mmCIF file of N, CA and C in Angstrom:
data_model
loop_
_atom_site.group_PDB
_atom_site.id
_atom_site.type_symbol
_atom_site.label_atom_id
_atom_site.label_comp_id
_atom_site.label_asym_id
_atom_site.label_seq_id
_atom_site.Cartn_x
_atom_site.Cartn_y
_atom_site.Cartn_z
ATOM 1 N N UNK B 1 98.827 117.610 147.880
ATOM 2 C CA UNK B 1 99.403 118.232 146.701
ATOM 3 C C UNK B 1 98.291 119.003 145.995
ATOM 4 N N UNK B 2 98.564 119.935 145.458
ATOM 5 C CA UNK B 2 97.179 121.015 145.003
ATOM 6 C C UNK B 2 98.338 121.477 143.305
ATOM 7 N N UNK B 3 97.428 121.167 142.011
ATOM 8 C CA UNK B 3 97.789 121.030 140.867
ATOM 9 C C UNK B 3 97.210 122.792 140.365
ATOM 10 N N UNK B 4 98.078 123.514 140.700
ATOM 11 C CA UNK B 4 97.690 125.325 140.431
ATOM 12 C C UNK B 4 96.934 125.529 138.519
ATOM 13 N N UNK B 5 97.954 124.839 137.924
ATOM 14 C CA UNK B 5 97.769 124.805 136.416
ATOM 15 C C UNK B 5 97.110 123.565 135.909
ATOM 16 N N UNK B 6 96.369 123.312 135.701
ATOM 17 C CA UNK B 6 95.612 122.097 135.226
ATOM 18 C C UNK B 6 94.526 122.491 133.587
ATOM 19 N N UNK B 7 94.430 122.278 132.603
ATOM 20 C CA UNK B 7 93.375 122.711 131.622
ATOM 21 C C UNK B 7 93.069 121.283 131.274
ATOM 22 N N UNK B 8 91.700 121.131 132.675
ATOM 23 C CA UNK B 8 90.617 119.809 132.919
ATOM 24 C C UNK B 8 89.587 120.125 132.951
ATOM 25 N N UNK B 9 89.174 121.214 132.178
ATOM 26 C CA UNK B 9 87.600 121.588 131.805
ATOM 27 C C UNK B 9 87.231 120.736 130.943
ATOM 28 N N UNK B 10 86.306 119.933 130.362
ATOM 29 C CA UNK B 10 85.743 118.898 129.042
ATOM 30 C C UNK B 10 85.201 120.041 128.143
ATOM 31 N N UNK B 11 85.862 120.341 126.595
ATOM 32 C CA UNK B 11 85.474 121.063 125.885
ATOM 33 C C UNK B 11 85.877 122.510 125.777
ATOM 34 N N UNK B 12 86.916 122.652 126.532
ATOM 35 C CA UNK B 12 87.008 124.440 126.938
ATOM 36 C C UNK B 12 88.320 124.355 126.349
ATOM 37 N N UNK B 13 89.042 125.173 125.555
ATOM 38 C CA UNK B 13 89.971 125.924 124.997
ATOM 39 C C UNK B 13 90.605 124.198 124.382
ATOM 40 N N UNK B 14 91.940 124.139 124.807
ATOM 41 C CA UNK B 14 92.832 122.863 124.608
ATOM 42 C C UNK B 14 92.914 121.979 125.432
ATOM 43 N N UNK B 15 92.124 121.393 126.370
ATOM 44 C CA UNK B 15 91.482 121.107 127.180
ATOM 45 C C UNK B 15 90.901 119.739 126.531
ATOM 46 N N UNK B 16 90.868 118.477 127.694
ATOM 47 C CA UNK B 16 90.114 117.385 126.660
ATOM 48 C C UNK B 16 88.684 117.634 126.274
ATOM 49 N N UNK B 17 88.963 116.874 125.510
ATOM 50 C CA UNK B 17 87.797 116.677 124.285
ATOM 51 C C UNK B 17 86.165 116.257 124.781
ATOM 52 N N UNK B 18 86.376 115.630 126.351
ATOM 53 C CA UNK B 18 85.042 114.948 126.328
ATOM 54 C C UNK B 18 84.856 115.481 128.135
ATOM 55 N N UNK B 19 83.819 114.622 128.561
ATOM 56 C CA UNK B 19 83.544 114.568 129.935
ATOM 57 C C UNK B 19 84.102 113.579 130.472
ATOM 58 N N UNK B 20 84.180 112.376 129.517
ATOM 59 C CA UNK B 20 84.897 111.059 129.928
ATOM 60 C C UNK B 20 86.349 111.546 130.094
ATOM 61 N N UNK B 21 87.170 112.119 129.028
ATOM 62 C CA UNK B 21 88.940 112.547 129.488
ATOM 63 C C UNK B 21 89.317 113.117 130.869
ATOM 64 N N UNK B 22 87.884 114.424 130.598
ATOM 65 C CA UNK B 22 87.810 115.047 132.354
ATOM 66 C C UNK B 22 88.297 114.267 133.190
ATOM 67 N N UNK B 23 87.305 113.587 133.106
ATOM 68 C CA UNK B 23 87.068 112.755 134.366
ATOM 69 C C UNK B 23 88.169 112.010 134.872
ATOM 70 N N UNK B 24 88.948 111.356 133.461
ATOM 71 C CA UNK B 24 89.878 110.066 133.779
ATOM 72 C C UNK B 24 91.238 111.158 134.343
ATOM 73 N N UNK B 25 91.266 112.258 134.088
ATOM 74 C CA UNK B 25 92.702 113.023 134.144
ATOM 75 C C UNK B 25 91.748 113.307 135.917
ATOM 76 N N UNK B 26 90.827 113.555 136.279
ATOM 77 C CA UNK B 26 90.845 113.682 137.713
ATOM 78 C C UNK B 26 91.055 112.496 138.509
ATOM 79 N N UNK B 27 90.466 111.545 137.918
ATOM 80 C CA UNK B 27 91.342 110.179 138.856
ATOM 81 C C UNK B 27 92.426 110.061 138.394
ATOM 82 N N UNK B 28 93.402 110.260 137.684
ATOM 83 C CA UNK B 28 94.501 109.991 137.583
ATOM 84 C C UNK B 28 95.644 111.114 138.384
ATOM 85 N N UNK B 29 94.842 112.105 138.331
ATOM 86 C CA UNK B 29 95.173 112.978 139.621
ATOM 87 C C UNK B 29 95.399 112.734 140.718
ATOM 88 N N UNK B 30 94.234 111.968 141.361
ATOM 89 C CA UNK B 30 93.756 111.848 142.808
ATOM 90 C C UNK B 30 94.525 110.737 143.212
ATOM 91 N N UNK B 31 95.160 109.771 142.075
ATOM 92 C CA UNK B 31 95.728 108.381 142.168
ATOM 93 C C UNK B 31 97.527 108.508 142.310
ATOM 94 N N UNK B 32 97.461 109.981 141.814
ATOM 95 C CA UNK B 32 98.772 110.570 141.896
ATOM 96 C C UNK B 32 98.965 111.197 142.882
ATOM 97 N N UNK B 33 98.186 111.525 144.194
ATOM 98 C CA UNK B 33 98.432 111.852 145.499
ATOM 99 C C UNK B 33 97.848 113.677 145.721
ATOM 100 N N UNK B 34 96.904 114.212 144.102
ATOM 101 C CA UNK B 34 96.837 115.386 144.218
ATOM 102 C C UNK B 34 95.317 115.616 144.870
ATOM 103 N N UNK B 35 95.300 116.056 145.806
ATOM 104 C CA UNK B 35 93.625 116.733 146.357
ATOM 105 C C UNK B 35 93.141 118.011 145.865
ATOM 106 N N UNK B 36 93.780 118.937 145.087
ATOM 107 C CA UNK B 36 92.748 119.585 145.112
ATOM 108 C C UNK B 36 93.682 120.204 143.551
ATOM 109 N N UNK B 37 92.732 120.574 142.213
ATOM 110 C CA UNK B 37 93.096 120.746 141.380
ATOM 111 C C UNK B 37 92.577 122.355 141.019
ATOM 112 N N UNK B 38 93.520 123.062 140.578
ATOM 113 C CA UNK B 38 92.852 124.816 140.085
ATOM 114 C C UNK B 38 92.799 124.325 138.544
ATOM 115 N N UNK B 39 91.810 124.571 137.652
ATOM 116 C CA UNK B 39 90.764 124.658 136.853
ATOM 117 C C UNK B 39 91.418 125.735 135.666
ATOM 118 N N UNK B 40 92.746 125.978 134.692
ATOM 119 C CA UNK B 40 93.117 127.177 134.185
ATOM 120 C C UNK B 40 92.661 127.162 132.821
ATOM 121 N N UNK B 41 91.467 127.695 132.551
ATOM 122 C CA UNK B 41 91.043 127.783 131.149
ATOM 123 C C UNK B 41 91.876 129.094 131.240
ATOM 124 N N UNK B 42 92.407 129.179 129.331
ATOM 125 C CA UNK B 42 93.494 130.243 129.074
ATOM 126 C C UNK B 42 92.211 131.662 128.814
ATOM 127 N N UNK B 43 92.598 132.856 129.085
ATOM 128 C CA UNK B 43 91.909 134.052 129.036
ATOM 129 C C UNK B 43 92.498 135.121 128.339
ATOM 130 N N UNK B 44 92.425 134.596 126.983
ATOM 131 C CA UNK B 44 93.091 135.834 126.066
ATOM 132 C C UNK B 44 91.997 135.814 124.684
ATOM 133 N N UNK B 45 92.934 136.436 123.361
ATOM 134 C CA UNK B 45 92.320 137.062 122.641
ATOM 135 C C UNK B 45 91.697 135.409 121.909
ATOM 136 N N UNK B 46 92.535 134.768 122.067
ATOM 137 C CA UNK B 46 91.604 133.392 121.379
ATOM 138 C C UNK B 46 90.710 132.745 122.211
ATOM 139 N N UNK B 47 90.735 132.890 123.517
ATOM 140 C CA UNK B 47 89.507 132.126 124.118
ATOM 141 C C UNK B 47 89.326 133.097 124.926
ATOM 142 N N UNK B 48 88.352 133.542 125.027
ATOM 143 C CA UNK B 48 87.590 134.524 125.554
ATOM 144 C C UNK B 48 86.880 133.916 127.253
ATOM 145 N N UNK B 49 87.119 134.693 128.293
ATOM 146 C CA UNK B 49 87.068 134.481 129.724
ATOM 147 C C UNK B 49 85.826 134.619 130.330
ATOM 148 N N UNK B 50 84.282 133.518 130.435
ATOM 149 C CA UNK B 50 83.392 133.832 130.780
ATOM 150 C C UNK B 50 83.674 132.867 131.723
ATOM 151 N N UNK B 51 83.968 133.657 133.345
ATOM 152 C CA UNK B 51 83.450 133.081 134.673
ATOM 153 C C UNK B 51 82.293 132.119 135.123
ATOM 154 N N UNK B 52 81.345 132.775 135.091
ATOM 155 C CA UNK B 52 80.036 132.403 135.084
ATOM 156 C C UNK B 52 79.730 131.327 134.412
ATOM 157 N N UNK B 53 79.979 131.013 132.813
ATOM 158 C CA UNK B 53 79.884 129.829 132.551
ATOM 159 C C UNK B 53 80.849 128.452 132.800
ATOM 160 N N UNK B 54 82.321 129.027 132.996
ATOM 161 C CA UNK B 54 83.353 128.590 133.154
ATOM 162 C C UNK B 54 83.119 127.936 135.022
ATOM 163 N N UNK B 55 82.515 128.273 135.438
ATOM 164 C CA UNK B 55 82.185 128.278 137.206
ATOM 165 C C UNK B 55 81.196 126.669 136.768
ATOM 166 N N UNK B 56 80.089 126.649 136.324
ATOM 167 C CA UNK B 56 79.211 125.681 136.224
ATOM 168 C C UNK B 56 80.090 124.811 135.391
ATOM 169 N N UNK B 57 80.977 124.760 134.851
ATOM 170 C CA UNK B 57 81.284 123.426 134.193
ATOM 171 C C UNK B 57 82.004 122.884 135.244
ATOM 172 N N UNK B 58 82.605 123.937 136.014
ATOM 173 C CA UNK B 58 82.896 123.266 137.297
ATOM 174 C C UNK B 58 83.215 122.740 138.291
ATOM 175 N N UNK B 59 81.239 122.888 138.676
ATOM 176 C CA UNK B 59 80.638 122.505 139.462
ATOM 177 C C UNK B 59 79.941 121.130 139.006
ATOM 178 N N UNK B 60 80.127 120.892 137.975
ATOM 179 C CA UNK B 60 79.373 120.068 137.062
ATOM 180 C C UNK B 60 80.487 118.765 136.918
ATOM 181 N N UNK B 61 81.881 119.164 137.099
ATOM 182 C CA UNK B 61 82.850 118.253 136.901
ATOM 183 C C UNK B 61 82.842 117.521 138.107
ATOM 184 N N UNK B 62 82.939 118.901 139.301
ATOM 185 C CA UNK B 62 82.632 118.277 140.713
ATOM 186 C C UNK B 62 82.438 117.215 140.720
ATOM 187 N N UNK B 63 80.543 117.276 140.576
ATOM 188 C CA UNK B 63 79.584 116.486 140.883
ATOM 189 C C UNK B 63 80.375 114.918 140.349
ATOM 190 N N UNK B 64 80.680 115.153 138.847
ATOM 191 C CA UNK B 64 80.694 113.851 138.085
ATOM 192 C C UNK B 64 82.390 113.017 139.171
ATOM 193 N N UNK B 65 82.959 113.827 139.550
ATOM 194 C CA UNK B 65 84.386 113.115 140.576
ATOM 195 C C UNK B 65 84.151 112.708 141.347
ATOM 196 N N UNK B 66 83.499 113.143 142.500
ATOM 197 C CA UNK B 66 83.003 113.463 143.757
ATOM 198 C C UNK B 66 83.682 114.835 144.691
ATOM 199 N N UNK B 67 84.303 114.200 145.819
ATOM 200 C CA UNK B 67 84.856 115.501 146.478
ATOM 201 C C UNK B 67 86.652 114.962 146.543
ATOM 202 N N UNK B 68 87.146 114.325 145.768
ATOM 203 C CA UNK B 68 88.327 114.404 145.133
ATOM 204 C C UNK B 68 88.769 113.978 144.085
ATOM 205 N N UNK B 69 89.533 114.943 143.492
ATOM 206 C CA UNK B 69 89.962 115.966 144.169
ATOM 207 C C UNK B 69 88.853 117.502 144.333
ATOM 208 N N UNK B 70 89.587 117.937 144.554
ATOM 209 C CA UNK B 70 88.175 119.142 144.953
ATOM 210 C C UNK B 70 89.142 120.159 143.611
ATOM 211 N N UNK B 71 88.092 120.783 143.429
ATOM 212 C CA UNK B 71 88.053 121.563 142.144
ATOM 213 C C UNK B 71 87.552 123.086 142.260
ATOM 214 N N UNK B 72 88.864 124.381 141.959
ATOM 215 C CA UNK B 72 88.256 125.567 141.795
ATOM 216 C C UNK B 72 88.837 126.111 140.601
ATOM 217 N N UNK B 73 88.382 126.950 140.616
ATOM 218 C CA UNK B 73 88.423 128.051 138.738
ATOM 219 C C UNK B 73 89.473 128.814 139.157
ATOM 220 N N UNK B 74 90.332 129.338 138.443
ATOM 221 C CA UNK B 74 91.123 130.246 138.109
ATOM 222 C C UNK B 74 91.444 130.524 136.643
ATOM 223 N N UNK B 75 92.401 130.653 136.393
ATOM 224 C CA UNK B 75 92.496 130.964 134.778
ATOM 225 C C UNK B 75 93.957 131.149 134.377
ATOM 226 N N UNK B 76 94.529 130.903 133.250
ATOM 227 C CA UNK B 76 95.775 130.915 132.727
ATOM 228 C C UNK B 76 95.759 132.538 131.878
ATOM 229 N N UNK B 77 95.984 133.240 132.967
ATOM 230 C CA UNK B 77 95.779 134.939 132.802
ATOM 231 C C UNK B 77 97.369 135.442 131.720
ATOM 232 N N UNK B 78 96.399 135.989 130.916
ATOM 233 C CA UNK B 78 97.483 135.908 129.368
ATOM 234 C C UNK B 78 97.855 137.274 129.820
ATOM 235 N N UNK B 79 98.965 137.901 129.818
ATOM 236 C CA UNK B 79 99.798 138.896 130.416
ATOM 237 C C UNK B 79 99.385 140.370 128.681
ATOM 238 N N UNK B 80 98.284 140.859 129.097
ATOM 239 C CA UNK B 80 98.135 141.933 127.805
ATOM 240 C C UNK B 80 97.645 142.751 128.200
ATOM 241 N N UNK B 81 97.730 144.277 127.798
ATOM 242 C CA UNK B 81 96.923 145.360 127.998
ATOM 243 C C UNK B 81 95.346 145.481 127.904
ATOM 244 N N UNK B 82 94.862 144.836 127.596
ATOM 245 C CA UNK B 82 93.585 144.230 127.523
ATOM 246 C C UNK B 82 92.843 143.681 128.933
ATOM 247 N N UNK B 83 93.839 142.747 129.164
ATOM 248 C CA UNK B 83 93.535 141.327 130.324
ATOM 249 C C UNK B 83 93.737 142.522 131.263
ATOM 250 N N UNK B 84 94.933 143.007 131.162
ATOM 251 C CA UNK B 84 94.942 143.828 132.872
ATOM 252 C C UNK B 84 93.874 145.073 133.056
ATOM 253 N N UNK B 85 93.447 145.690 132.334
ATOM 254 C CA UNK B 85 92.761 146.593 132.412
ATOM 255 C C UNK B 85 91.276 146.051 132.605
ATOM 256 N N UNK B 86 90.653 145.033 131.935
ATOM 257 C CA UNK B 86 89.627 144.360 132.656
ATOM 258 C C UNK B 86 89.608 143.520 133.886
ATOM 259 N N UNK B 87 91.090 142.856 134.016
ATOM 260 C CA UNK B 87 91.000 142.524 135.984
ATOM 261 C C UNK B 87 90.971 143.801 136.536
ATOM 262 N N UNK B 88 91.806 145.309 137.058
ATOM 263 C CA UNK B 88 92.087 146.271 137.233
ATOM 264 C C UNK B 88 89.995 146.718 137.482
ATOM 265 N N UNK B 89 88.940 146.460 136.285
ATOM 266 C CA UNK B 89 88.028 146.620 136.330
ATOM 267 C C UNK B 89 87.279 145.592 137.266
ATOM 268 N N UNK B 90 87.233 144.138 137.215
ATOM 269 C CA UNK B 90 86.783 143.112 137.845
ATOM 270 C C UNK B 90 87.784 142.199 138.413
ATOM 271 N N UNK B 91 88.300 142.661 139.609
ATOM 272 C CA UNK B 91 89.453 142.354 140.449
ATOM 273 C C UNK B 91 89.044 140.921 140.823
ATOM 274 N N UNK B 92 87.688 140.265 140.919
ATOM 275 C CA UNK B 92 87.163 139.185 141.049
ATOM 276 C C UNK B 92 87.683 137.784 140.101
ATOM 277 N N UNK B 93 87.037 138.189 138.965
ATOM 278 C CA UNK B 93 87.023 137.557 138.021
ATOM 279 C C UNK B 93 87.947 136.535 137.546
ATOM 280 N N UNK B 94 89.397 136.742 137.622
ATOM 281 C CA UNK B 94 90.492 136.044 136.737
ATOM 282 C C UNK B 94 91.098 135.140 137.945
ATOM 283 N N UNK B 95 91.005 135.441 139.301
ATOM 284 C CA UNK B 95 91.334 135.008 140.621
ATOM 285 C C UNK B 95 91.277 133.565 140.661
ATOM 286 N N UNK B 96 92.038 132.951 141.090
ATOM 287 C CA UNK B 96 91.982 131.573 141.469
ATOM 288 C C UNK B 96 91.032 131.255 143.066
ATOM 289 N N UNK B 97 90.054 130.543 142.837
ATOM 290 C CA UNK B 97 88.848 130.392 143.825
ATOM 291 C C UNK B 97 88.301 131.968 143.959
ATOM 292 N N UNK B 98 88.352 132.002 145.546
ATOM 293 C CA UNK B 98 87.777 133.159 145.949
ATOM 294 C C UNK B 98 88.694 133.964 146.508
ATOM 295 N N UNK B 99 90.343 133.398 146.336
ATOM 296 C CA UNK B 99 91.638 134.238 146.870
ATOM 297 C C UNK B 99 92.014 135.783 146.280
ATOM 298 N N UNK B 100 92.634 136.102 146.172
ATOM 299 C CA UNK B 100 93.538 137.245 145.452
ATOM 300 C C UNK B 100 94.779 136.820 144.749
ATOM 301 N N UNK B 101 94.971 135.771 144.558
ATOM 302 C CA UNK B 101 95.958 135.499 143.350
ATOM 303 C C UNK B 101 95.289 134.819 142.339
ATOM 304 N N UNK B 102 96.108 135.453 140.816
ATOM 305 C CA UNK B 102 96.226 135.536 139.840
ATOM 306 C C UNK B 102 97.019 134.227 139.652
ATOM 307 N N UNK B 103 96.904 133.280 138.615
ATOM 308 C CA UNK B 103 98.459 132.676 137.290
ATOM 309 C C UNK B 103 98.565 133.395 136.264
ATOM 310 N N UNK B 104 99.793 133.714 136.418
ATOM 311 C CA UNK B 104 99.646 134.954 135.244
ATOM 312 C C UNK B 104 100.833 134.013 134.034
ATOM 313 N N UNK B 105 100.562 134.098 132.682
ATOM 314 C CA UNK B 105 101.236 133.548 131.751
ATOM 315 C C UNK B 105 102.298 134.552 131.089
ATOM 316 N N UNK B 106 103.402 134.497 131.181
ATOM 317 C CA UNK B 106 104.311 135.670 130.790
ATOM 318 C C UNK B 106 103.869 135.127 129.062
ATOM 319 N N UNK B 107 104.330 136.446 128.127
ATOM 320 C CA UNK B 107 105.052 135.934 126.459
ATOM 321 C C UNK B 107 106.055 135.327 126.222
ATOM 322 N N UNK B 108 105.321 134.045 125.178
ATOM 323 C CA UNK B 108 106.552 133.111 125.043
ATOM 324 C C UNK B 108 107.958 133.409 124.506
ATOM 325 N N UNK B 109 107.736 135.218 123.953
ATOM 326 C CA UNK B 109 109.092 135.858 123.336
ATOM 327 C C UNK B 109 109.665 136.237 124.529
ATOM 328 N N UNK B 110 109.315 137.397 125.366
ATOM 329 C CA UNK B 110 110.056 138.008 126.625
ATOM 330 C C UNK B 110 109.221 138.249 127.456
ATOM 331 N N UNK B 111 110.417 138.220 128.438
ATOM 332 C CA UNK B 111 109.970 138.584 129.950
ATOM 333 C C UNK B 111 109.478 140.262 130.458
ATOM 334 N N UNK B 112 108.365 141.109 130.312
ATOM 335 C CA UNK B 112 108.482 142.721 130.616
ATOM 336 C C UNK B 112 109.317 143.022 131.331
ATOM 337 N N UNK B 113 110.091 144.128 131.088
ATOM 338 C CA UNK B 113 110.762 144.401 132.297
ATOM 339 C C UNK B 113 110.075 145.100 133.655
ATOM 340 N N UNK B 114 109.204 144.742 133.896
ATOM 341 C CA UNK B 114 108.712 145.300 134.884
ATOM 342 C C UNK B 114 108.392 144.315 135.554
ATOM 343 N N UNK B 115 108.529 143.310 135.242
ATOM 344 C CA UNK B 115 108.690 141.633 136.024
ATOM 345 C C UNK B 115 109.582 141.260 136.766
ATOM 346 N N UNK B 116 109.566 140.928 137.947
ATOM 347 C CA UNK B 116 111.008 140.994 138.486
ATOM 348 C C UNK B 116 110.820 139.652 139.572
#
């Protein structure tokens, strides 16, 4: 089982509070039959999307689990003229692992119509 949406960073956006919560929500994961968890810190105008640091926490969570569940970054990609024009710039960046997909978060008012 692989958990796409997860916000199990310690300290990052709404996300628990400690390293200890981390931790206990990854064994409680792994105890729930899930191996491998995607990492979605939210990437909009209130929490701002640094990879690079967002990558070492982790790698850092990794370490503190072991190798389950196994753990990669992606992001809870906030659907704005903003967000797309900087993926559009760094096609890398917002990606879940090292794939080409996106989680993209529609608005909690409507659906674009260009969503289908």
């Amino acid at each position: 089982m692989i958990d796409i949406h997860c916000h199990v960073l310690p300290e990052v956006d709404d996300g628990p509070k400690s390293w200890e919560l981390s931790e206990q929500m990854c064994q409680m994961s792994k105890a729930d039959g899930i191996e491998h968890i995607v990492a979605t810190p939210h990437a909009n105008h209130r929490y701002p999307y640094d990879r690079a640091k967002l990558s070492g926490i982790v790698e850092s969570l990794q370490g503190r689990v072991g190798d389950l569940p196994r753990l990669s970054l992606g992001c809870d990609f906030h659907l704005s003229y903003e967000n797309i024009t900087d993926a559009l710039a760094h096609p890398d960046r917002y990606v879940i692992g090292s794939s080409r997909y996106l989680l993209v978060e529609l608005s909690n008012y409507s659906v674009p119509p260009q969503i289908s």
